Amino acid sequence: MSTPRDVAVLVGSLRKESYNRKLAMALAQVAPPELKLEIVEIGQLPLYNEDAEANAPAQWTAFRDRIRRADALLFVTPEYNRSVPAALKNAIDVGSRPYGSSAWDRKPGAVISASPGAIGGFGANHHLRQSLVFLNVPVLQMPEAYIGGVNKLFDDSGALNNESTRAFLGTFMTAFADWIERTAVA
Ligand SMILES: Cc1cc2nc3c(=O)[nH]c(=O)nc-3n(C[C@H](O)[C@H](O)[C@H](O)COP(=O)(O)O)c2cc1C
């Protein structure tokens, strides 16, 4: 088998017991072997400030380099006030600069949102897609993934306890693997 695709996973929650982080771990477990998922941390990134670009913080540089190395991007996010959590938006902004050398450009992407609520983070999912259009990230269209009732999907050890969700996540990751092969630059 050829080298697995390096998928950078961006989790929109900084919470230690985050359901979205647990979901990201579950996605790594069900992903087909041609994908290797790794969570890329975003909580350490200083807030984006264009004035700092001349002497960019080391955390920005390391993050940009990590995203540049990735073959693909998987966003797993909660919804904050019907939109993208600030930490994730900050990471997107950091990766998008300096102007003309965005780390996101042309990387195949997928978005999955999750919430204890019934709408499953639909608002965050679609606000995120709006930024990804501008960043030239081709995003998987189908299946859409809005995971509602996420607070009921994990046991005390953090493992997924719902078989139909596991099957759906498997379908989602297989579709993403296919999307990466069809849209990856190299
Ligand atoms: C600042 C804030 C805003 C929130 N806004 C929404 C919202 O708009 N829609 C929603 O479904 N849940 C909202 N929630 C609830 C989150 O879905 C819930 O806290 C969820 O567990 C966060 O994801 P996590 O477990 O991965 O941290 C909000 C939570 C916070 C802290």
PDB file of C-alpha atoms and ligand atoms in Angstrom:
ATOM      1  CA  MET A   1       0.000   0.000   0.000  1.00  0.00           C
ATOM      2  CA  SER A   2       1.246   3.528  -0.734  1.00  0.00           C
ATOM      3  CA  THR A   3       1.957   6.031   2.054  1.00  0.00           C
ATOM      4  CA  PRO A   4      -1.270   7.044   3.796  1.00  0.00           C
ATOM      5  CA  ARG A   5      -2.558  10.571   3.229  1.00  0.00           C
ATOM      6  CA  ASP A   6      -1.655  12.909   6.090  1.00  0.00           C
ATOM      7  CA  VAL A   7      -4.930  14.425   7.313  1.00  0.00           C
ATOM      8  CA  ALA A   8      -4.597  17.393   9.680  1.00  0.00           C
ATOM      9  CA  VAL A   9      -7.571  17.378  12.063  1.00  0.00           C
ATOM     10  CA  LEU A  10      -8.643  20.740  13.494  1.00  0.00           C
ATOM     11  CA  VAL A  11     -10.896  20.503  16.526  1.00  0.00           C
ATOM     12  CA  GLY A  12     -12.893  23.656  17.218  1.00  0.00           C
ATOM     13  CA  SER A  13     -13.120  23.142  20.980  1.00  0.00           C
ATOM     14  CA  LEU A  14     -10.313  23.669  23.502  1.00  0.00           C
ATOM     15  CA  ARG A  15     -12.217  21.843  26.268  1.00  0.00           C
ATOM     16  CA  LYS A  16     -10.414  18.862  27.766  1.00  0.00           C
ATOM     17  CA  GLU A  17     -13.529  16.669  27.740  1.00  0.00           C
ATOM     18  CA  SER A  18     -14.717  18.054  24.402  1.00  0.00           C
ATOM     19  CA  TYR A  19     -17.246  15.887  22.578  1.00  0.00           C
ATOM     20  CA  ASN A  20     -15.802  17.127  19.308  1.00  0.00           C
ATOM     21  CA  ARG A  21     -12.347  15.922  20.318  1.00  0.00           C
ATOM     22  CA  LYS A  22     -13.856  12.520  21.174  1.00  0.00           C
ATOM     23  CA  LEU A  23     -15.580  12.566  17.810  1.00  0.00           C
ATOM     24  CA  ALA A  24     -12.247  13.309  16.114  1.00  0.00           C
ATOM     25  CA  MET A  25     -10.725  10.277  17.863  1.00  0.00           C
ATOM     26  CA  ALA A  26     -13.655   8.131  16.735  1.00  0.00           C
ATOM     27  CA  LEU A  27     -13.203   9.368  13.154  1.00  0.00           C
ATOM     28  CA  ALA A  28      -9.533   8.324  13.281  1.00  0.00           C
ATOM     29  CA  GLN A  29     -10.624   4.830  14.341  1.00  0.00           C
ATOM     30  CA  VAL A  30     -13.113   4.322  11.528  1.00  0.00           C
ATOM     31  CA  ALA A  31     -11.045   5.997   8.776  1.00  0.00           C
ATOM     32  CA  PRO A  32      -9.883   3.719   5.947  1.00  0.00           C
ATOM     33  CA  PRO A  33      -6.189   2.718   6.073  1.00  0.00           C
ATOM     34  CA  GLU A  34      -5.252   5.108   3.250  1.00  0.00           C
ATOM     35  CA  LEU A  35      -5.796   8.020   5.666  1.00  0.00           C
ATOM     36  CA  LYS A  36      -3.694   8.891   8.717  1.00  0.00           C
ATOM     37  CA  LEU A  37      -5.405  11.413  10.980  1.00  0.00           C
ATOM     38  CA  GLU A  38      -3.540  13.652  13.411  1.00  0.00           C
ATOM     39  CA  ILE A  39      -5.039  16.372  15.590  1.00  0.00           C
ATOM     40  CA  VAL A  40      -3.175  19.652  15.066  1.00  0.00           C
ATOM     41  CA  GLU A  41      -3.563  21.760  18.208  1.00  0.00           C
ATOM     42  CA  ILE A  42      -4.863  25.331  17.902  1.00  0.00           C
ATOM     43  CA  GLY A  43      -5.210  26.475  21.529  1.00  0.00           C
ATOM     44  CA  GLN A  44      -1.642  27.724  21.774  1.00  0.00           C
ATOM     45  CA  LEU A  45      -1.921  30.139  18.834  1.00  0.00           C
ATOM     46  CA  PRO A  46      -1.721  33.840  19.788  1.00  0.00           C
ATOM     47  CA  LEU A  47      -4.661  35.855  18.466  1.00  0.00           C
ATOM     48  CA  TYR A  48      -3.997  36.943  14.931  1.00  0.00           C
ATOM     49  CA  ASN A  49      -2.612  40.478  14.661  1.00  0.00           C
ATOM     50  CA  GLU A  50      -1.254  41.672  11.345  1.00  0.00           C
ATOM     51  CA  ASP A  51       1.239  43.938  13.134  1.00  0.00           C
ATOM     52  CA  ALA A  52       3.022  40.845  14.461  1.00  0.00           C
ATOM     53  CA  GLU A  53       3.646  39.443  10.980  1.00  0.00           C
ATOM     54  CA  ALA A  54       7.089  41.102  10.649  1.00  0.00           C
ATOM     55  CA  ASN A  55       8.271  39.056  13.636  1.00  0.00           C
ATOM     56  CA  ALA A  56       5.755  36.221  13.566  1.00  0.00           C
ATOM     57  CA  PRO A  57       5.290  34.218  16.801  1.00  0.00           C
ATOM     58  CA  ALA A  58       6.932  30.779  16.690  1.00  0.00           C
ATOM     59  CA  GLN A  59       3.514  29.142  17.286  1.00  0.00           C
ATOM     60  CA  TRP A  60       2.154  30.702  14.078  1.00  0.00           C
ATOM     61  CA  THR A  61       5.146  29.544  12.056  1.00  0.00           C
ATOM     62  CA  ALA A  62       5.032  25.980  13.406  1.00  0.00           C
ATOM     63  CA  PHE A  63       1.284  25.786  12.778  1.00  0.00           C
ATOM     64  CA  ARG A  64       1.607  27.077   9.197  1.00  0.00           C
ATOM     65  CA  ASP A  65       4.409  24.591   8.496  1.00  0.00           C
ATOM     66  CA  ARG A  66       2.329  21.717   9.869  1.00  0.00           C
ATOM     67  CA  ILE A  67      -0.670  22.631   7.730  1.00  0.00           C
ATOM     68  CA  ARG A  68       1.538  22.986   4.635  1.00  0.00           C
ATOM     69  CA  ARG A  69       2.814  19.430   5.160  1.00  0.00           C
ATOM     70  CA  ALA A  70      -0.722  18.014   5.337  1.00  0.00           C
ATOM     71  CA  ASP A  71      -2.377  16.369   2.360  1.00  0.00           C
ATOM     72  CA  ALA A  72      -5.896  17.164   3.568  1.00  0.00           C
ATOM     73  CA  LEU A  73      -7.887  18.938   6.289  1.00  0.00           C
ATOM     74  CA  LEU A  74     -10.649  17.619   8.527  1.00  0.00           C
ATOM     75  CA  PHE A  75     -12.544  20.177  10.622  1.00  0.00           C
ATOM     76  CA  VAL A  76     -14.464  18.825  13.631  1.00  0.00           C
ATOM     77  CA  THR A  77     -16.230  21.623  15.398  1.00  0.00           C
ATOM     78  CA  PRO A  78     -18.895  22.695  17.839  1.00  0.00           C
ATOM     79  CA  GLU A  79     -21.090  25.692  17.178  1.00  0.00           C
ATOM     80  CA  TYR A  80     -20.687  28.823  19.298  1.00  0.00           C
ATOM     81  CA  ASN A  81     -23.558  31.286  19.018  1.00  0.00           C
ATOM     82  CA  ARG A  82     -24.575  29.817  15.673  1.00  0.00           C
ATOM     83  CA  SER A  83     -21.085  30.261  14.237  1.00  0.00           C
ATOM     84  CA  VAL A  84     -17.470  29.046  14.274  1.00  0.00           C
ATOM     85  CA  PRO A  85     -15.742  29.086  17.701  1.00  0.00           C
ATOM     86  CA  ALA A  86     -13.200  31.907  17.945  1.00  0.00           C
ATOM     87  CA  ALA A  87     -10.257  29.548  18.510  1.00  0.00           C
ATOM     88  CA  LEU A  88     -10.920  27.803  15.206  1.00  0.00           C
ATOM     89  CA  LYS A  89     -11.515  31.038  13.311  1.00  0.00           C
ATOM     90  CA  ASN A  90      -8.241  32.344  14.746  1.00  0.00           C
ATOM     91  CA  ALA A  91      -6.405  29.238  13.500  1.00  0.00           C
ATOM     92  CA  ILE A  92      -7.925  29.738  10.067  1.00  0.00           C
ATOM     93  CA  ASP A  93      -6.817  33.364  10.009  1.00  0.00           C
ATOM     94  CA  VAL A  94      -3.294  32.494  11.205  1.00  0.00           C
ATOM     95  CA  GLY A  95      -2.938  29.827   8.504  1.00  0.00           C
ATOM     96  CA  SER A  96      -4.195  32.168   5.797  1.00  0.00           C
ATOM     97  CA  ARG A  97      -1.371  34.700   6.086  1.00  0.00           C
ATOM     98  CA  PRO A  98       1.047  36.245   5.115  1.00  0.00           C
ATOM     99  CA  TYR A  99      -1.012  37.382   2.149  1.00  0.00           C
ATOM    100  CA  GLY A 100      -0.277  35.255  -0.889  1.00  0.00           C
ATOM    101  CA  SER A 101       1.139  32.259   0.996  1.00  0.00           C
ATOM    102  CA  SER A 102      -1.892  30.727   2.677  1.00  0.00           C
ATOM    103  CA  ALA A 103      -1.182  27.286   4.120  1.00  0.00           C
ATOM    104  CA  TRP A 104      -4.731  26.154   3.288  1.00  0.00           C
ATOM    105  CA  ASP A 105      -4.623  26.679  -0.458  1.00  0.00           C
ATOM    106  CA  ARG A 106      -5.957  23.710  -2.509  1.00  0.00           C
ATOM    107  CA  LYS A 107      -5.930  21.188   0.342  1.00  0.00           C
ATOM    108  CA  PRO A 108      -8.996  18.916   0.140  1.00  0.00           C
ATOM    109  CA  GLY A 109     -11.202  19.368   3.206  1.00  0.00           C
ATOM    110  CA  ALA A 110     -14.194  18.012   5.068  1.00  0.00           C
ATOM    111  CA  VAL A 111     -16.340  19.522   7.808  1.00  0.00           C
ATOM    112  CA  ILE A 112     -18.209  17.730  10.568  1.00  0.00           C
ATOM    113  CA  SER A 113     -20.012  19.614  13.308  1.00  0.00           C
ATOM    114  CA  ALA A 114     -21.462  18.296  16.556  1.00  0.00           C
ATOM    115  CA  SER A 115     -23.603  19.608  19.369  1.00  0.00           C
ATOM    116  CA  PRO A 116     -25.698  18.303  22.247  1.00  0.00           C
ATOM    117  CA  GLY A 117     -28.504  20.192  20.492  1.00  0.00           C
ATOM    118  CA  ALA A 118     -30.676  18.800  17.725  1.00  0.00           C
ATOM    119  CA  ILE A 119     -29.327  20.980  14.895  1.00  0.00           C
ATOM    120  CA  GLY A 120     -25.857  19.460  15.238  1.00  0.00           C
ATOM    121  CA  GLY A 121     -23.914  22.682  14.704  1.00  0.00           C
ATOM    122  CA  PHE A 122     -25.381  23.397  11.277  1.00  0.00           C
ATOM    123  CA  GLY A 123     -24.672  27.148  11.610  1.00  0.00           C
ATOM    124  CA  ALA A 124     -20.991  26.641  12.454  1.00  0.00           C
ATOM    125  CA  ASN A 125     -20.631  24.035   9.707  1.00  0.00           C
ATOM    126  CA  HIS A 126     -21.860  26.415   7.041  1.00  0.00           C
ATOM    127  CA  HIS A 127     -20.085  29.531   8.315  1.00  0.00           C
ATOM    128  CA  LEU A 128     -16.894  27.497   8.208  1.00  0.00           C
ATOM    129  CA  ARG A 129     -17.626  26.442   4.637  1.00  0.00           C
ATOM    130  CA  GLN A 130     -17.937  30.129   3.701  1.00  0.00           C
ATOM    131  CA  SER A 131     -14.332  30.792   4.806  1.00  0.00           C
ATOM    132  CA  LEU A 132     -13.123  27.624   3.095  1.00  0.00           C
ATOM    133  CA  VAL A 133     -14.513  28.807  -0.251  1.00  0.00           C
ATOM    134  CA  PHE A 134     -12.367  31.927  -0.032  1.00  0.00           C
ATOM    135  CA  LEU A 135      -9.345  29.897   1.121  1.00  0.00           C
ATOM    136  CA  ASN A 136      -9.618  27.691  -1.984  1.00  0.00           C
ATOM    137  CA  VAL A 137     -10.193  24.504   0.036  1.00  0.00           C
ATOM    138  CA  PRO A 138     -12.348  22.092  -1.984  1.00  0.00           C
ATOM    139  CA  VAL A 139     -14.765  20.764   0.640  1.00  0.00           C
ATOM    140  CA  LEU A 140     -16.573  17.411   0.554  1.00  0.00           C
ATOM    141  CA  GLN A 141     -20.260  18.076  -0.176  1.00  0.00           C
ATOM    142  CA  MET A 142     -21.883  14.747   0.645  1.00  0.00           C
ATOM    143  CA  PRO A 143     -22.545  13.244   3.035  1.00  0.00           C
ATOM    144  CA  GLU A 144     -23.230  16.328   5.136  1.00  0.00           C
ATOM    145  CA  ALA A 145     -22.361  15.730   8.798  1.00  0.00           C
ATOM    146  CA  TYR A 146     -24.292  17.482  11.563  1.00  0.00           C
ATOM    147  CA  ILE A 147     -24.069  15.301  14.671  1.00  0.00           C
ATOM    148  CA  GLY A 148     -26.874  16.150  17.118  1.00  0.00           C
ATOM    149  CA  GLY A 149     -27.170  14.743  20.652  1.00  0.00           C
ATOM    150  CA  VAL A 150     -23.410  14.269  20.752  1.00  0.00           C
ATOM    151  CA  ASN A 151     -23.422  14.248  24.563  1.00  0.00           C
ATOM    152  CA  LYS A 152     -25.138  10.839  24.442  1.00  0.00           C
ATOM    153  CA  LEU A 153     -22.737   9.164  22.021  1.00  0.00           C
ATOM    154  CA  PHE A 154     -19.727   8.359  24.229  1.00  0.00           C
ATOM    155  CA  ASP A 155     -19.211   6.144  27.248  1.00  0.00           C
ATOM    156  CA  ASP A 156     -17.172   7.088  30.330  1.00  0.00           C
ATOM    157  CA  SER A 157     -13.931   6.036  28.654  1.00  0.00           C
ATOM    158  CA  GLY A 158     -14.643   8.373  25.730  1.00  0.00           C
ATOM    159  CA  ALA A 159     -15.434   5.536  23.307  1.00  0.00           C
ATOM    160  CA  LEU A 160     -18.301   5.792  20.844  1.00  0.00           C
ATOM    161  CA  ASN A 161     -21.274   3.771  22.100  1.00  0.00           C
ATOM    162  CA  ASN A 162     -23.649   4.112  19.171  1.00  0.00           C
ATOM    163  CA  GLU A 163     -23.381   1.691  16.259  1.00  0.00           C
ATOM    164  CA  SER A 164     -25.430   3.650  13.721  1.00  0.00           C
ATOM    165  CA  THR A 165     -23.250   6.718  14.353  1.00  0.00           C
ATOM    166  CA  ARG A 166     -20.120   4.583  13.951  1.00  0.00           C
ATOM    167  CA  ALA A 167     -21.433   3.325  10.612  1.00  0.00           C
ATOM    168  CA  PHE A 168     -22.237   6.866   9.473  1.00  0.00           C
ATOM    169  CA  LEU A 169     -18.777   8.111  10.471  1.00  0.00           C
ATOM    170  CA  GLY A 170     -17.252   5.244   8.476  1.00  0.00           C
ATOM    171  CA  THR A 171     -19.284   6.210   5.411  1.00  0.00           C
ATOM    172  CA  PHE A 172     -18.234   9.834   5.873  1.00  0.00           C
ATOM    173  CA  MET A 173     -14.523   8.971   6.090  1.00  0.00           C
ATOM    174  CA  THR A 174     -14.673   6.655   3.088  1.00  0.00           C
ATOM    175  CA  ALA A 175     -16.298   9.437   1.063  1.00  0.00           C
ATOM    176  CA  PHE A 176     -13.600  11.827   2.291  1.00  0.00           C
ATOM    177  CA  ALA A 177     -10.810   9.422   1.274  1.00  0.00           C
ATOM    178  CA  ASP A 178     -12.341   9.222  -2.198  1.00  0.00           C
ATOM    179  CA  TRP A 179     -12.671  13.031  -2.316  1.00  0.00           C
ATOM    180  CA  ILE A 180      -8.997  13.452  -1.392  1.00  0.00           C
ATOM    181  CA  GLU A 181      -7.936  11.147  -4.225  1.00  0.00           C
ATOM    182  CA  ARG A 182     -10.068  13.079  -6.682  1.00  0.00           C
ATOM    183  CA  THR A 183      -9.043  16.583  -5.601  1.00  0.00           C
ATOM    184  CA  ALA A 184      -5.526  16.374  -4.110  1.00  0.00           C
ATOM    185  CA  VAL A 185      -2.925  18.386  -6.000  1.00  0.00           C
ATOM    186  CA  ALA A 186      -0.322  15.587  -5.768  1.00  0.00           C
TER     187      ALA A 186
HETATM  188  C1  LIG B   1     -19.891  30.264  24.014  1.00  0.00           C
HETATM  189  C2  LIG B   1     -20.793  29.099  23.672  1.00  0.00           C
HETATM  190  C3  LIG B   1     -21.751  29.236  22.706  1.00  0.00           C
HETATM  191  C4  LIG B   1     -22.540  28.142  22.336  1.00  0.00           C
HETATM  192  N1  LIG B   1     -23.426  28.277  21.306  1.00  0.00           N
HETATM  193  C5  LIG B   1     -24.053  27.180  20.824  1.00  0.00           C
HETATM  194  C6  LIG B   1     -24.824  27.255  19.620  1.00  0.00           C
HETATM  195  O1  LIG B   1     -24.948  28.277  18.975  1.00  0.00           O
HETATM  196  N2  LIG B   1     -25.388  26.111  19.171  1.00  0.00           N
HETATM  197  C7  LIG B   1     -25.259  24.917  19.826  1.00  0.00           C
HETATM  198  O2  LIG B   1     -25.777  23.917  19.348  1.00  0.00           O
HETATM  199  N3  LIG B   1     -24.545  24.818  20.971  1.00  0.00           N
HETATM  200  C8  LIG B   1     -23.937  25.933  21.484  1.00  0.00           C
HETATM  201  N4  LIG B   1     -23.172  25.836  22.620  1.00  0.00           N
HETATM  202  C9  LIG B   1     -23.142  24.570  23.367  1.00  0.00           C
HETATM  203  C10 LIG B   1     -22.079  23.643  22.784  1.00  0.00           C
HETATM  204  O3  LIG B   1     -22.628  22.936  21.701  1.00  0.00           O
HETATM  205  C11 LIG B   1     -21.625  22.642  23.862  1.00  0.00           C
HETATM  206  O4  LIG B   1     -21.015  23.341  24.926  1.00  0.00           O
HETATM  207  C12 LIG B   1     -20.684  21.605  23.276  1.00  0.00           C
HETATM  208  O5  LIG B   1     -20.461  20.592  24.225  1.00  0.00           O
HETATM  209  C13 LIG B   1     -19.366  22.236  22.869  1.00  0.00           C
HETATM  210  O6  LIG B   1     -18.571  21.301  22.192  1.00  0.00           O
HETATM  211  P1  LIG B   1     -17.405  20.484  22.915  1.00  0.00           P
HETATM  212  O7  LIG B   1     -18.062  19.460  23.815  1.00  0.00           O
HETATM  213  O8  LIG B   1     -16.651  19.847  21.797  1.00  0.00           O
HETATM  214  O9  LIG B   1     -16.582  21.463  23.707  1.00  0.00           O
HETATM  215  C14 LIG B   1     -22.380  26.910  23.000  1.00  0.00           C
HETATM  216  C15 LIG B   1     -21.410  26.785  24.011  1.00  0.00           C
HETATM  217  C16 LIG B   1     -20.612  27.852  24.329  1.00  0.00           C
HETATM  218  C17 LIG B   1     -19.538  27.685  25.396  1.00  0.00           C
END
